[in-house]
Every structure is written in structure tokens, then in C-alpha cells.
Amino acid sequence: METFEGKLVASGRKFALVASRFNSLITKQLISGAQDCLLRHGASADDLTLVWVPGSFEMPLVAAKCAESKKYDAVICLGAVIRGETPHFEYVAAEAAKGLAQTMLKTGVPVAFGVLTTDNVEQAIDRAGMKSGNKGADAAMAAIEMADLMGRLGGK
Ligand code: INI
């Protein structure tokens, strides 16, 4: 059976990291996890671009701009939406997820969803380099795999 899968090799690939300033204590840890993962899988520091946005709500627009530029093999979005902080948690989280999925489908460029959606700050910390790993690194891993897979599926 013909089978396709992405290899976890980031060398020669370019990645845009889109990170939110909102909850930056958390998102800085996600950036650090993503960067570490990309470099350890062969990416060059010169091939990584970091773009700050005000909050997760603004991510889809900026991710789309990065994807449409065709400069990057994948876009990695890093944010933290924490329920305890605001009643509009649901709106911010839903729009970020929906908008980033649409961006990926519209542009054909992989967009990794490294946006935490948690009930409280403690859960966010746990997922940003503590008990539950680092979701920024997980998103970077997905981006590496998807970038490679898209190349393999490119057609004859
Ligand atoms: N943005 C986040 O990234 N995380 C949050 O938890 C959050 N909360 O809770 O409000 C948040 N709000 C800001 C939002 O993303 C926009 O930047 C803002 O509404 C201006 O458009």
C-alpha cells in the first residue's frame, strides 16, 4: 500500500511563530519550547521568524498574512486563553481555533494550533513546560511533520 507520512526533519525549512502578548508569561515558555524543538530537529535559527500579536483573537489574520506570503513551510501559533480571566474566553478561544483552521485550509500552508485553552493559570503553567509538557514544543513537532508531509504529497 502506498503510504505517506511526514518525517520529523526541519532542516532547510522556514517557520513563522505567531505568539500572543496576552498571557506572555505563558506564551514566552511556549515560544521557548517551540524554538528548542525546531532547532533540535535541524532547523536553523536564521530560518525562524517570531511575530508578536496582541492576543489570540488577532492570530488568524497574522497567521494568514504569514501563510499567504509563501515564505514559510509552516506557521506555529502560540497563545494562552484562560477561562478564569474573562467572560469572553469562549469567543476568543473559538475565533482563534476557527480562524486558524480556516487559514490552513484557505492557504494550503500548515498552521499548528499551539493555543492553550485552560480553566485557570495553573493548568496553563502545567502545559507550558511543567507537569504536562510544553504545548509549544508539541505544536512545533506537528508543524515539522506537516511541512514534510505536504512536500511529499505535492504530486507528480
Ligand atoms: N487573549 C488571549 O490570548 N488570551 C486570553 O485569555 C484573553 N482573554 O482572556 O481575554 C485574550 N483576550 C484578548 C483578545 O485576544 C484580543 O487581543 C482583544 O480582545 C483585542 O482584540
Coordinates of C-alpha atoms and ligand atoms in Angstrom, one line a residue:
M1 CA 0.0 0.0 0.0
E2 CA 1.3 3.4 -0.9
T3 CA 1.7 5.3 2.4
F4 CA 2.7 8.8 3.1
E5 CA 4.0 10.3 6.4
G6 CA 5.9 13.3 7.4
K7 CA 9.4 12.9 8.7
L8 CA 10.5 14.9 11.8
V9 CA 13.2 16.7 9.9
A10 CA 13.2 20.5 10.0
S11 CA 16.5 21.3 8.2
G12 CA 16.2 23.7 5.3
R13 CA 12.6 24.7 6.3
K14 CA 11.3 28.1 7.3
F15 CA 8.9 28.6 10.2
A16 CA 6.9 31.6 11.4
L17 CA 6.0 31.6 15.1
V18 CA 3.0 33.8 15.9
A19 CA 2.8 34.5 19.6
S20 CA 0.4 36.5 21.7
R21 CA 1.5 39.2 24.2
F22 CA -1.6 38.4 26.3
N23 CA -0.5 36.0 29.0
S24 CA 3.1 36.5 27.8
L25 CA 4.4 34.8 30.9
I26 CA 3.0 31.6 29.5
T27 CA 3.5 32.3 25.8
K28 CA 7.2 33.0 26.3
Q29 CA 7.5 29.5 27.6
L30 CA 5.6 28.1 24.6
I31 CA 7.9 30.1 22.3
S32 CA 10.9 28.7 24.1
G33 CA 9.6 25.1 23.8
A34 CA 8.8 25.5 20.1
Q35 CA 12.2 27.1 19.3
D36 CA 14.0 24.3 21.1
C37 CA 12.1 21.6 19.3
L38 CA 12.7 23.2 15.9
L39 CA 16.4 23.6 16.5
R40 CA 16.8 20.1 17.8
H41 CA 15.1 18.8 14.7
G42 CA 17.6 20.5 12.4
A43 CA 16.1 24.0 11.7
S44 CA 18.4 26.9 11.5
A45 CA 17.9 29.8 13.9
D46 CA 18.0 32.1 10.8
D47 CA 15.0 30.3 9.3
L48 CA 12.8 31.1 12.3
T49 CA 10.7 34.3 12.4
L50 CA 8.8 35.4 15.5
V51 CA 5.7 37.7 15.1
W52 CA 4.0 39.1 18.2
V53 CA 0.3 39.8 18.2
P54 CA -1.8 41.5 21.0
G55 CA -3.9 38.4 21.7
S56 CA -5.1 35.1 20.4
F57 CA -8.1 36.8 18.7
E58 CA -5.7 38.6 16.4
M59 CA -3.8 35.4 15.4
P60 CA -5.8 34.2 12.4
L61 CA -5.2 37.5 10.5
V62 CA -1.5 37.5 11.1
A63 CA -1.1 33.7 10.5
A64 CA -3.0 34.2 7.2
K65 CA -0.6 37.0 6.2
C66 CA 2.4 34.8 7.0
A67 CA 0.9 31.8 5.2
E68 CA -0.1 33.9 2.1
S69 CA 3.5 35.3 1.8
K70 CA 4.6 31.7 0.9
K71 CA 7.8 32.4 2.8
Y72 CA 7.2 29.7 5.4
D73 CA 6.8 26.0 5.3
A74 CA 4.5 26.2 8.3
V75 CA 3.1 28.7 10.8
I76 CA 3.1 27.9 14.5
C77 CA 0.6 29.8 16.6
L78 CA 1.3 30.1 20.3
G79 CA -1.2 31.6 22.8
A80 CA -3.0 31.0 26.1
V81 CA -6.7 31.6 26.6
I82 CA -7.5 31.2 30.3
R83 CA -11.1 30.9 31.3
G84 CA -10.8 32.5 34.8
E85 CA -9.8 35.8 33.4
T86 CA -12.7 36.9 31.3
P87 CA -16.2 36.0 30.3
H88 CA -15.3 36.3 26.7
F89 CA -13.0 33.3 26.9
E90 CA -15.4 31.3 24.8
Y91 CA -15.3 33.9 22.0
V92 CA -11.6 34.4 21.9
A93 CA -10.9 30.6 22.1
A94 CA -13.5 29.8 19.4
E95 CA -12.5 32.5 17.0
A96 CA -8.8 31.6 17.3
A97 CA -9.4 27.9 16.6
K98 CA -11.9 28.6 13.8
G99 CA -9.8 31.3 12.2
L100 CA -6.6 29.3 12.3
A101 CA -8.3 26.2 10.8
Q102 CA -9.7 28.4 8.0
T103 CA -6.3 29.9 7.4
M104 CA -4.7 26.5 7.0
L105 CA -7.4 25.3 4.6
K106 CA -7.5 28.6 2.6
T107 CA -3.8 28.9 2.1
G108 CA -2.7 25.2 2.0
V109 CA 0.1 26.1 4.4
P110 CA 0.2 24.0 7.7
V111 CA -0.8 26.1 10.7
A112 CA -0.1 24.5 14.1
F113 CA -2.5 25.2 16.9
G114 CA -0.4 25.9 20.0
V115 CA -3.0 27.9 21.7
L116 CA -3.7 26.7 25.3
T117 CA -7.4 26.8 26.4
T118 CA -7.5 26.2 30.1
D119 CA -9.7 26.8 33.1
N120 CA -7.0 28.5 35.2
V121 CA -3.5 29.8 35.2
E122 CA -2.2 26.6 37.0
Q123 CA -3.3 24.4 34.1
A124 CA -1.7 26.8 31.6
I125 CA 1.6 26.7 33.5
D126 CA 1.4 22.9 33.6
R127 CA 1.2 22.9 29.8
A128 CA 3.9 25.4 29.2
G129 CA 6.9 23.5 30.4
M130 CA 5.8 21.9 33.7
K131 CA 3.8 18.7 34.5
S132 CA 2.0 18.3 31.2
G133 CA 5.0 19.0 28.9
N134 CA 5.3 22.0 26.6
K135 CA 2.5 22.5 24.1
G136 CA 4.6 24.9 22.2
A137 CA 7.0 22.1 21.5
D138 CA 4.1 19.8 20.6
A139 CA 2.8 22.4 18.1
A140 CA 6.3 22.8 16.6
M141 CA 6.5 19.0 16.2
A142 CA 3.2 18.9 14.4
A143 CA 4.4 21.8 12.1
I144 CA 7.6 19.9 11.3
E145 CA 5.7 16.8 10.4
M146 CA 3.1 18.6 8.4
A147 CA 5.7 20.7 6.5
D148 CA 7.4 17.5 5.4
L149 CA 4.2 15.7 4.6
M150 CA 2.9 18.5 2.4
G151 CA 6.1 18.2 0.4
R152 CA 5.7 14.5 -0.1
L153 CA 2.0 14.9 -1.1
G154 CA 3.0 17.6 -3.6
G155 CA 2.0 15.4 -6.6
K156 CA 3.9 14.1 -9.5
Ligands
INI1 N1 -6.3 36.9 24.6 C1 -5.6 35.8 24.8 O1 -4.7 35.5 24.1 N2 -5.9 35.1 25.9 C2 -6.9 35.4 26.8 O2 -7.0 34.7 27.8 C3 -7.6 36.5 26.6 N3 -8.6 36.9 27.5 O3 -8.9 36.2 28.5 O4 -9.3 37.9 27.3 C4 -7.3 37.3 25.4 N4 -8.0 38.4 25.2 C5 -7.6 39.4 24.2 C6 -8.0 39.1 22.8 O5 -7.3 38.1 22.3 C7 -7.8 40.4 21.9 O6 -6.4 40.7 21.9 C8 -8.6 41.6 22.4 O7 -9.9 41.3 22.6 C9 -8.4 42.8 21.4 O8 -9.0 42.4 20.1

